Amino acid sequence: MAFRNFKMVGYVVFGRGSFNQLDQIIAPHRKNDKPMVFLVDHFFSAVPGGTGHPLVNRIPVRGNDKVIFVDRRPIFINSLFGYFVNA
């Protein structure tokens, strides 16, 4: 089997209450009025009964930020790349 190495994010935060720190963690990376894009697995787009998943409501969306629900299948990831290139 061939192994592939992928560059990971610089920091990983985990543990109780870690999601509550997301706004504080990304604050230094916000640039003026430029939007942040949050890619969220489509699993969290809705729950039975037609309401949004509570996790989505906890994403610290500010100004022009976008939450995009993505399907983790490779074919969709390629089309998502096209969305950002053509935006």
C-alpha positions as semicolon CSV with decimal commas, in nm:
position;residue;x (nm);y (nm);z (nm)
1;M;0,000;0,000;0,000
2;A;0,129;0,347;-0,088
3;F;0,097;0,614;0,177
4;R;0,026;0,976;0,100
5;N;0,123;1,263;0,322
6;F;-0,107;1,563;0,350
7;K;-0,025;1,897;0,506
8;M;-0,254;1,950;0,801
9;V;-0,366;2,267;0,968
10;G;-0,116;2,433;1,197
11;Y;-0,315;2,388;1,515
12;V;-0,586;2,153;1,638
13;V;-0,816;2,240;1,925
14;F;-1,024;1,972;2,092
15;G;-1,197;1,901;2,418
16;R;-1,501;2,026;2,602
17;G;-1,585;2,384;2,505
18;S;-1,336;2,399;2,219
19;F;-1,599;2,490;1,958
20;N;-1,695;2,788;2,173
21;Q;-1,345;2,929;2,115
22;L;-1,371;2,926;1,735
23;D;-1,447;3,298;1,704
24;Q;-1,150;3,386;1,924
25;I;-0,922;3,150;1,730
26;I;-1,002;3,289;1,386
27;A;-1,027;3,658;1,489
28;P;-0,658;3,731;1,419
29;H;-0,699;3,589;1,066
30;R;-0,989;3,811;0,965
31;K;-0,880;4,075;0,713
32;N;-1,083;4,397;0,700
33;D;-1,420;4,323;0,539
34;K;-1,309;4,008;0,356
35;P;-1,535;3,708;0,427
36;M;-1,445;3,386;0,600
37;V;-1,575;3,071;0,436
38;F;-1,684;2,786;0,658
39;L;-1,702;2,449;0,484
40;V;-1,939;2,223;0,675
41;D;-2,025;1,862;0,598
42;H;-2,371;1,837;0,445
43;F;-2,465;1,602;0,730
44;F;-2,513;1,913;0,944
45;S;-2,730;2,102;0,693
46;A;-3,058;1,984;0,843
47;V;-3,202;1,755;1,104
48;P;-3,532;1,567;1,093
49;G;-3,820;1,809;1,122
50;G;-3,668;2,061;0,880
51;T;-3,461;2,261;1,124
52;G;-3,091;2,336;1,096
53;H;-2,845;2,142;1,306
54;P;-2,761;2,327;1,631
55;L;-2,390;2,310;1,546
56;V;-2,441;2,533;1,243
57;N;-2,600;2,805;1,456
58;R;-2,282;2,815;1,666
59;I;-2,053;2,904;1,373
60;P;-1,929;3,261;1,431
61;V;-2,058;3,413;1,108
62;R;-1,975;3,785;1,076
63;G;-2,041;4,037;0,798
64;N;-2,003;3,873;0,456
65;D;-1,900;3,531;0,588
66;K;-2,037;3,226;0,410
67;V;-2,134;2,882;0,536
68;I;-2,118;2,629;0,254
69;F;-2,240;2,275;0,303
70;V;-2,021;2,030;0,118
71;D;-2,053;1,669;0,019
72;R;-1,729;1,497;0,102
73;R;-1,725;1,300;-0,224
74;P;-1,429;1,399;-0,446
75;I;-1,642;1,494;-0,744
76;F;-1,818;1,760;-0,538
77;I;-1,492;1,894;-0,396
78;N;-1,371;1,952;-0,753
79;S;-1,686;2,148;-0,840
80;L;-1,645;2,349;-0,518
81;F;-1,297;2,449;-0,634
82;G;-1,455;2,577;-0,956
83;Y;-1,704;2,779;-0,753
84;F;-1,425;2,972;-0,581
85;V;-1,213;3,014;-0,894
86;N;-1,507;3,160;-1,089
87;A;-1,642;3,377;-0,804
